[in-house]
PDB file of C-alpha atoms in Angstrom:
ATOM      1  CA  MET A  66      -0.698   0.101   0.218  1.00 44.00           C
ATOM      2  CA  LYS A  67       2.339   2.243   0.762  1.00 43.00           C
ATOM      3  CA  ARG A  68       4.868   1.513  -1.951  1.00 46.00           C
ATOM      4  CA  LEU A  69       1.404   3.060  -4.283  1.00 40.00           C
ATOM      5  CA  LEU A  70       0.884   4.982  -2.607  1.00 39.00           C
ATOM      6  CA  PHE A  71       3.770   6.016  -3.549  1.00 40.00           C
ATOM      7  CA  ALA A  72       4.021   5.694  -6.766  1.00 41.00           C
ATOM      8  CA  THR A  73       0.320   7.378  -7.335  1.00 42.00           C
ATOM      9  CA  VAL A  74       1.712   9.987  -5.263  1.00 39.00           C
ATOM     10  CA  THR A  75       4.877  10.608  -7.700  1.00 40.00           C
ATOM     11  CA  MET A  76       3.333  10.581  -9.943  1.00 42.00           C
ATOM     12  CA  ALA A  77       1.039  13.166  -9.896  1.00 43.00           C
ATOM     13  CA  LEU A  78       3.449  15.335  -8.825  1.00 41.00           C
ATOM     14  CA  ILE A  79       5.970  14.259 -11.616  1.00 40.00           C
ATOM     15  CA  SER A  80       2.903  15.571 -13.765  1.00 41.00           C
ATOM     16  CA  GLY A  81       1.687  18.567 -11.690  1.00 44.00           C
ATOM     17  CA  THR A  82       5.337  19.847 -10.988  1.00 39.00           C
ATOM     18  CA  ALA A  83       6.620  20.179 -14.461  1.00 40.00           C
ATOM     19  CA  TYR A  84       3.690  21.402 -15.938  1.00 37.00           C
ATOM     20  CA  ALA A  85       3.989  25.234 -12.940  1.00 39.00           C
ATOM     21  CA  MET A  86       6.721  25.021 -14.410  1.00 39.00           C
ATOM     22  CA  PRO A  87       7.478  28.174 -16.159  1.00 38.00           C
ATOM     23  CA  GLY A  88       9.446  29.829 -19.402  1.00 39.00           C
ATOM     24  CA  HIS A  89      11.410  27.199 -21.028  1.00 34.00           C
ATOM     25  CA  GLY A  90      14.803  28.762 -19.829  1.00 36.00           C
ATOM     26  CA  MET A  91      16.031  25.262 -17.248  1.00 38.00           C
ATOM     27  CA  PRO A  92      16.160  21.470 -19.823  1.00 37.00           C
ATOM     28  CA  GLY A  93      12.956  20.593 -18.458  1.00 40.00           C
ATOM     29  CA  MET A  94      11.122  23.031 -17.821  1.00 40.00           C
ATOM     30  CA  ARG A  95       8.010  23.613 -18.978  1.00 42.00           C
ATOM     31  CA  GLY A  96       5.026  26.826 -18.768  1.00 38.00           C
ATOM     32  CA  PRO A  97       1.997  26.826 -17.635  1.00 36.00           C
ATOM     33  CA  GLY A  98      -1.327  25.178 -18.711  1.00 34.00           C
ATOM     34  CA  ALA A  99      -1.661  21.909 -17.106  1.00 38.00           C
ATOM     35  CA  HIS A 100      -0.839  21.185 -13.759  1.00 46.00           C
ATOM     36  CA  PHE A 101      -1.803  18.535 -11.462  1.00 53.00           C
ATOM     37  CA  GLY A 102      -5.427  18.796 -10.151  1.00 58.00           C
ATOM     38  CA  GLN A 103      -5.910  17.968 -14.039  1.00 67.00           C
ATOM     39  CA  GLY A 104      -3.747  14.704 -14.896  1.00 74.00           C
ATOM     40  CA  LEU A 105      -6.104  13.498 -11.131  1.00 76.00           C
ATOM     41  CA  LEU A 106      -9.222  14.107 -12.569  1.00 78.00           C
ATOM     42  CA  LYS A 107      -8.064  12.374 -15.506  1.00 83.00           C
ATOM     43  CA  ALA A 108      -7.101   9.450 -13.206  1.00 84.00           C
ATOM     44  CA  LEU A 109     -10.261   9.570 -11.143  1.00 85.00           C
ATOM     45  CA  LEU A 110     -12.319   9.814 -14.803  1.00 85.00           C
ATOM     46  CA  ASN A 111     -11.582   6.387 -15.226  1.00 87.00           C
ATOM     47  CA  LEU A 112     -12.460   4.458 -11.920  1.00 91.00           C
ATOM     48  CA  ASP A 113     -16.616   4.301 -13.007  1.00 89.00           C
ATOM     49  CA  LEU A 114     -16.988   6.221  -9.823  1.00 94.00           C
ATOM     50  CA  THR A 115     -20.239   6.013  -7.752  1.00 95.00           C
ATOM     51  CA  GLU A 116     -22.454   8.790  -8.272  1.00 96.00           C
ATOM     52  CA  VAL A 117     -21.463   9.108  -3.752  1.00 97.00           C
ATOM     53  CA  GLN A 118     -17.976   8.727  -4.623  1.00 95.00           C
ATOM     54  CA  LYS A 119     -17.789  11.644  -7.529  1.00 94.00           C
ATOM     55  CA  HIS A 120     -19.348  13.514  -4.997  1.00 96.00           C
ATOM     56  CA  GLU A 121     -16.829  12.964  -1.629  1.00 96.00           C
ATOM     57  CA  ALA A 122     -14.059  13.727  -4.601  1.00 94.00           C
ATOM     58  CA  ALA A 123     -15.292  16.760  -5.252  1.00 93.00           C
ATOM     59  CA  LEU A 124     -15.452  17.602  -1.910  1.00 96.00           C
ATOM     60  CA  ILE A 125     -11.852  16.409  -1.607  1.00 95.00           C
ATOM     61  CA  LEU A 126     -10.785  18.358  -4.421  1.00 93.00           C
ATOM     62  CA  SER A 127     -12.652  21.767  -3.733  1.00 94.00           C
ATOM     63  CA  LYS A 128     -10.945  21.285  -0.195  1.00 95.00           C
ATOM     64  CA  TYR A 129      -7.466  21.077  -1.176  1.00 95.00           C
ATOM     65  CA  ARG A 130      -7.835  23.539  -4.342  1.00 94.00           C
ATOM     66  CA  ASP A 131      -6.956  27.092  -3.445  1.00 95.00           C
ATOM     67  CA  GLU A 132      -3.895  25.560  -1.551  1.00 96.00           C
ATOM     68  CA  GLY A 133      -2.527  23.640  -4.253  1.00 94.00           C
ATOM     69  CA  GLN A 134      -2.564  26.780  -6.041  1.00 95.00           C
ATOM     70  CA  ALA A 135      -0.642  28.604  -3.480  1.00 96.00           C
ATOM     71  CA  ARG A 136       2.047  26.127  -3.470  1.00 96.00           C
ATOM     72  CA  ARG A 137       1.374  25.215  -6.961  1.00 95.00           C
ATOM     73  CA  ASP A 138       2.266  29.256  -7.407  1.00 97.00           C
ATOM     74  CA  ALA A 139       5.635  29.576  -4.749  1.00 97.00           C
ATOM     75  CA  LEU A 140       7.020  26.275  -6.747  1.00 97.00           C
ATOM     76  CA  ARG A 141       5.933  28.688 -10.115  1.00 97.00           C
ATOM     77  CA  THR A 142       7.666  31.688  -8.271  1.00 97.00           C
ATOM     78  CA  ALA A 143      11.109  29.053  -6.773  1.00 97.00           C
ATOM     79  CA  MET A 144      11.400  27.977 -10.394  1.00 97.00           C
ATOM     80  CA  GLU A 145      11.382  31.223 -11.886  1.00 98.00           C
ATOM     81  CA  GLU A 146      14.059  32.957  -9.789  1.00 98.00           C
ATOM     82  CA  LEU A 147      15.999  29.784 -10.149  1.00 97.00           C
ATOM     83  CA  ARG A 148      15.997  30.717 -13.972  1.00 97.00           C
ATOM     84  CA  GLU A 149      17.103  34.382 -12.798  1.00 97.00           C
ATOM     85  CA  THR A 150      20.082  32.756 -11.214  1.00 98.00           C
ATOM     86  CA  ALA A 151      21.140  30.343 -12.898  1.00 97.00           C
ATOM     87  CA  GLU A 152      21.072  33.048 -15.323  1.00 97.00           C
ATOM     88  CA  ALA A 153      23.112  36.073 -14.597  1.00 96.00           C
ATOM     89  CA  ASP A 154      25.665  37.462 -15.693  1.00 96.00           C
ATOM     90  CA  PRO A 155      28.390  36.876 -13.672  1.00 96.00           C
ATOM     91  CA  PHE A 156      27.407  32.931 -12.821  1.00 96.00           C
ATOM     92  CA  ASP A 157      27.310  32.603  -9.002  1.00 97.00           C
ATOM     93  CA  GLU A 158      26.733  28.844  -8.111  1.00 97.00           C
ATOM     94  CA  GLU A 159      27.092  29.976  -4.672  1.00 98.00           C
ATOM     95  CA  ALA A 160      23.902  31.691  -6.219  1.00 97.00           C
ATOM     96  CA  VAL A 161      21.986  29.165  -7.886  1.00 97.00           C
ATOM     97  CA  ARG A 162      22.576  26.751  -5.144  1.00 97.00           C
ATOM     98  CA  THR A 163      20.968  28.211  -2.403  1.00 97.00           C
ATOM     99  CA  ALA A 164      17.820  29.101  -5.493  1.00 97.00           C
ATOM    100  CA  PHE A 165      17.285  25.676  -5.535  1.00 97.00           C
ATOM    101  CA  LYS A 166      17.336  25.223  -1.523  1.00 98.00           C
ATOM    102  CA  GLY A 167      13.950  27.609  -3.109  1.00 97.00           C
ATOM    103  CA  VAL A 168      12.961  25.008  -5.367  1.00 97.00           C
ATOM    104  CA  ALA A 169      13.067  22.653  -3.138  1.00 97.00           C
ATOM    105  CA  GLY A 170      11.918  24.040  -0.005  1.00 97.00           C
ATOM    106  CA  ALA A 171       9.025  24.470  -2.418  1.00 97.00           C
ATOM    107  CA  GLY A 172       8.767  21.417  -3.782  1.00 96.00           C
ATOM    108  CA  GLU A 173       8.210  19.555  -0.981  1.00 96.00           C
ATOM    109  CA  GLU A 174       5.636  21.324   0.377  1.00 96.00           C
ATOM    110  CA  MET A 175       4.057  21.218  -2.580  1.00 95.00           C
ATOM    111  CA  ALA A 176       4.105  17.053  -1.860  1.00 94.00           C
ATOM    112  CA  VAL A 177       3.472  16.697   1.286  1.00 96.00           C
ATOM    113  CA  HIS A 178       0.736  19.048   0.053  1.00 96.00           C
ATOM    114  CA  GLY A 179       0.094  15.700  -2.346  1.00 93.00           C
ATOM    115  CA  ALA A 180       0.000  13.360  -1.346  1.00 93.00           C
ATOM    116  CA  LYS A 181      -2.246  13.832   1.641  1.00 95.00           C
ATOM    117  CA  LEU A 182      -4.855  15.082  -1.150  1.00 94.00           C
ATOM    118  CA  VAL A 183      -4.183  11.632  -2.879  1.00 92.00           C
ATOM    119  CA  ALA A 184      -3.603   9.716   0.276  1.00 94.00           C
ATOM    120  CA  GLU A 185      -7.836  11.089   1.703  1.00 95.00           C
ATOM    121  CA  LEU A 186      -9.272  10.149  -2.404  1.00 94.00           C
ATOM    122  CA  LYS A 187      -7.508   6.319  -2.534  1.00 94.00           C
ATOM    123  CA  GLY A 188     -10.025   6.665   1.491  1.00 96.00           C
ATOM    124  CA  ILE A 189     -13.291   6.249  -1.146  1.00 96.00           C
ATOM    125  CA  LEU A 190     -11.642   4.220  -2.901  1.00 95.00           C
ATOM    126  CA  THR A 191     -12.275   0.514  -3.608  1.00 96.00           C
ATOM    127  CA  PRO A 192      -9.473  -2.130  -3.419  1.00 96.00           C
ATOM    128  CA  GLU A 193     -10.496  -2.668  -7.705  1.00 95.00           C
ATOM    129  CA  GLN A 194     -10.408   1.333  -8.081  1.00 94.00           C
ATOM    130  CA  LYS A 195      -7.084   1.785  -6.442  1.00 93.00           C
ATOM    131  CA  GLU A 196      -5.678  -1.283  -8.401  1.00 93.00           C
ATOM    132  CA  SER A 197      -7.242   0.076 -11.335  1.00 91.00           C
ATOM    133  CA  LEU A 198      -5.533   4.030 -10.794  1.00 89.00           C
ATOM    134  CA  GLU A 199      -2.016   1.832 -10.574  1.00 89.00           C
ATOM    135  CA  GLU A 200      -2.424   0.572 -13.878  1.00 89.00           C
ATOM    136  CA  HIS A 201      -2.986   3.754 -14.545  1.00 86.00           C
ATOM    137  CA  ARG A 202      -0.035   5.151 -12.974  1.00 86.00           C
ATOM    138  CA  ALA A 203       1.940   2.306 -14.573  1.00 89.00           C
ATOM    139  CA  ALA A 204       0.976   2.872 -17.732  1.00 88.00           C
ATOM    140  CA  ARG A 205       1.813   6.580 -17.390  1.00 85.00           C
ATOM    141  CA  GLN A 206       4.782   5.684 -16.728  1.00 88.00           C
ATOM    142  CA  GLU A 207       6.030   3.617 -19.311  1.00 89.00           C
ATOM    143  CA  ARG A 208       5.301   6.062 -22.111  1.00 88.00           C
ATOM    144  CA  ARG A 209       7.054   8.999 -19.992  1.00 86.00           C
ATOM    145  CA  LYS A 210       9.879   6.494 -19.707  1.00 86.00           C
ATOM    146  CA  GLY A 211      10.148   6.392 -23.856  1.00 84.00           C
ATOM    147  CA  ARG A 212       9.078  10.223 -24.286  1.00 86.00           C
ATOM    148  CA  LYS A 213      12.828  10.570 -22.051  1.00 81.00           C
ATOM    149  CA  ARG A 214      14.863   7.179 -24.332  1.00 81.00           C
ATOM    150  CA  ASN A 215      13.241   8.972 -27.288  1.00 81.00           C
ATOM    151  CA  ARG A 216      14.668  12.325 -26.150  1.00 81.00           C
ATOM    152  CA  VAL A 217      18.194  10.754 -24.626  1.00 78.00           C
ATOM    153  CA  SER A 218      18.341   9.585 -27.787  1.00 85.00           C
ATOM    154  CA  PHE A 219      18.263  12.697 -30.147  1.00 83.00           C
ATOM    155  CA  LEU A 220      20.409  14.628 -27.755  1.00 82.00           C
ATOM    156  CA  ASP A 221      22.791  11.358 -27.984  1.00 85.00           C
ATOM    157  CA  GLU A 222      22.793  11.810 -31.626  1.00 85.00           C
ATOM    158  CA  TRP A 223      23.224  15.687 -31.912  1.00 87.00           C
ATOM    159  CA  ILE A 224      26.315  15.882 -29.566  1.00 89.00           C
ATOM    160  CA  GLU A 225      27.606  12.831 -31.758  1.00 86.00           C
ATOM    161  CA  THR A 226      26.247  15.455 -35.372  1.00 87.00           C
ATOM    162  CA  HIS A 227      28.136  18.303 -33.399  1.00 90.00           C
ATOM    163  CA  SER A 228      30.946  17.683 -31.821  1.00 90.00           C
ATOM    164  CA  GLN A 229      33.373  15.814 -35.264  1.00 88.00           C
ATOM    165  CA  ASP A 230      35.754  18.602 -35.818  1.00 87.00           C
ATOM    166  CA  PRO A 231      34.108  21.353 -38.805  1.00 83.00           C
ATOM    167  CA  ARG A 232      37.457  20.932 -39.994  1.00 82.00           C
TER     168      ARG A 232
END
């Protein structure tokens, strides 16, 4: 059960934090758009919830919505500060390390918030729905791995092509 909760929270947070990242200035950062709630809602929609479960889920999501937005905003701000610090001229390694600690702290708060939300939502699910949620998470993780392999392969090819002496 702990492994399932950790995996579900990890999936949700990775999705949420990736979309919460501002700008495209650093590798792995995406612009604002879809966020944590949308991925979680998609997962819930695939579980064939009863009307009572939908009502309970709506109340839980509503309860966490404002704090979640504040957590995403804090993470977005910390990421922007990190980006600006990393791009500053002259480069200041200690300032980048300090800015990253701000991102880590904001990410930690978001992780705890997300874990609480997911734990509460899982409390309204049947064992079969929990299993289905795990299968959905595993499938998303496999798709994510495939995309990562493609990005790494593309980068490796680009480096190989352009690292040759052009003379």
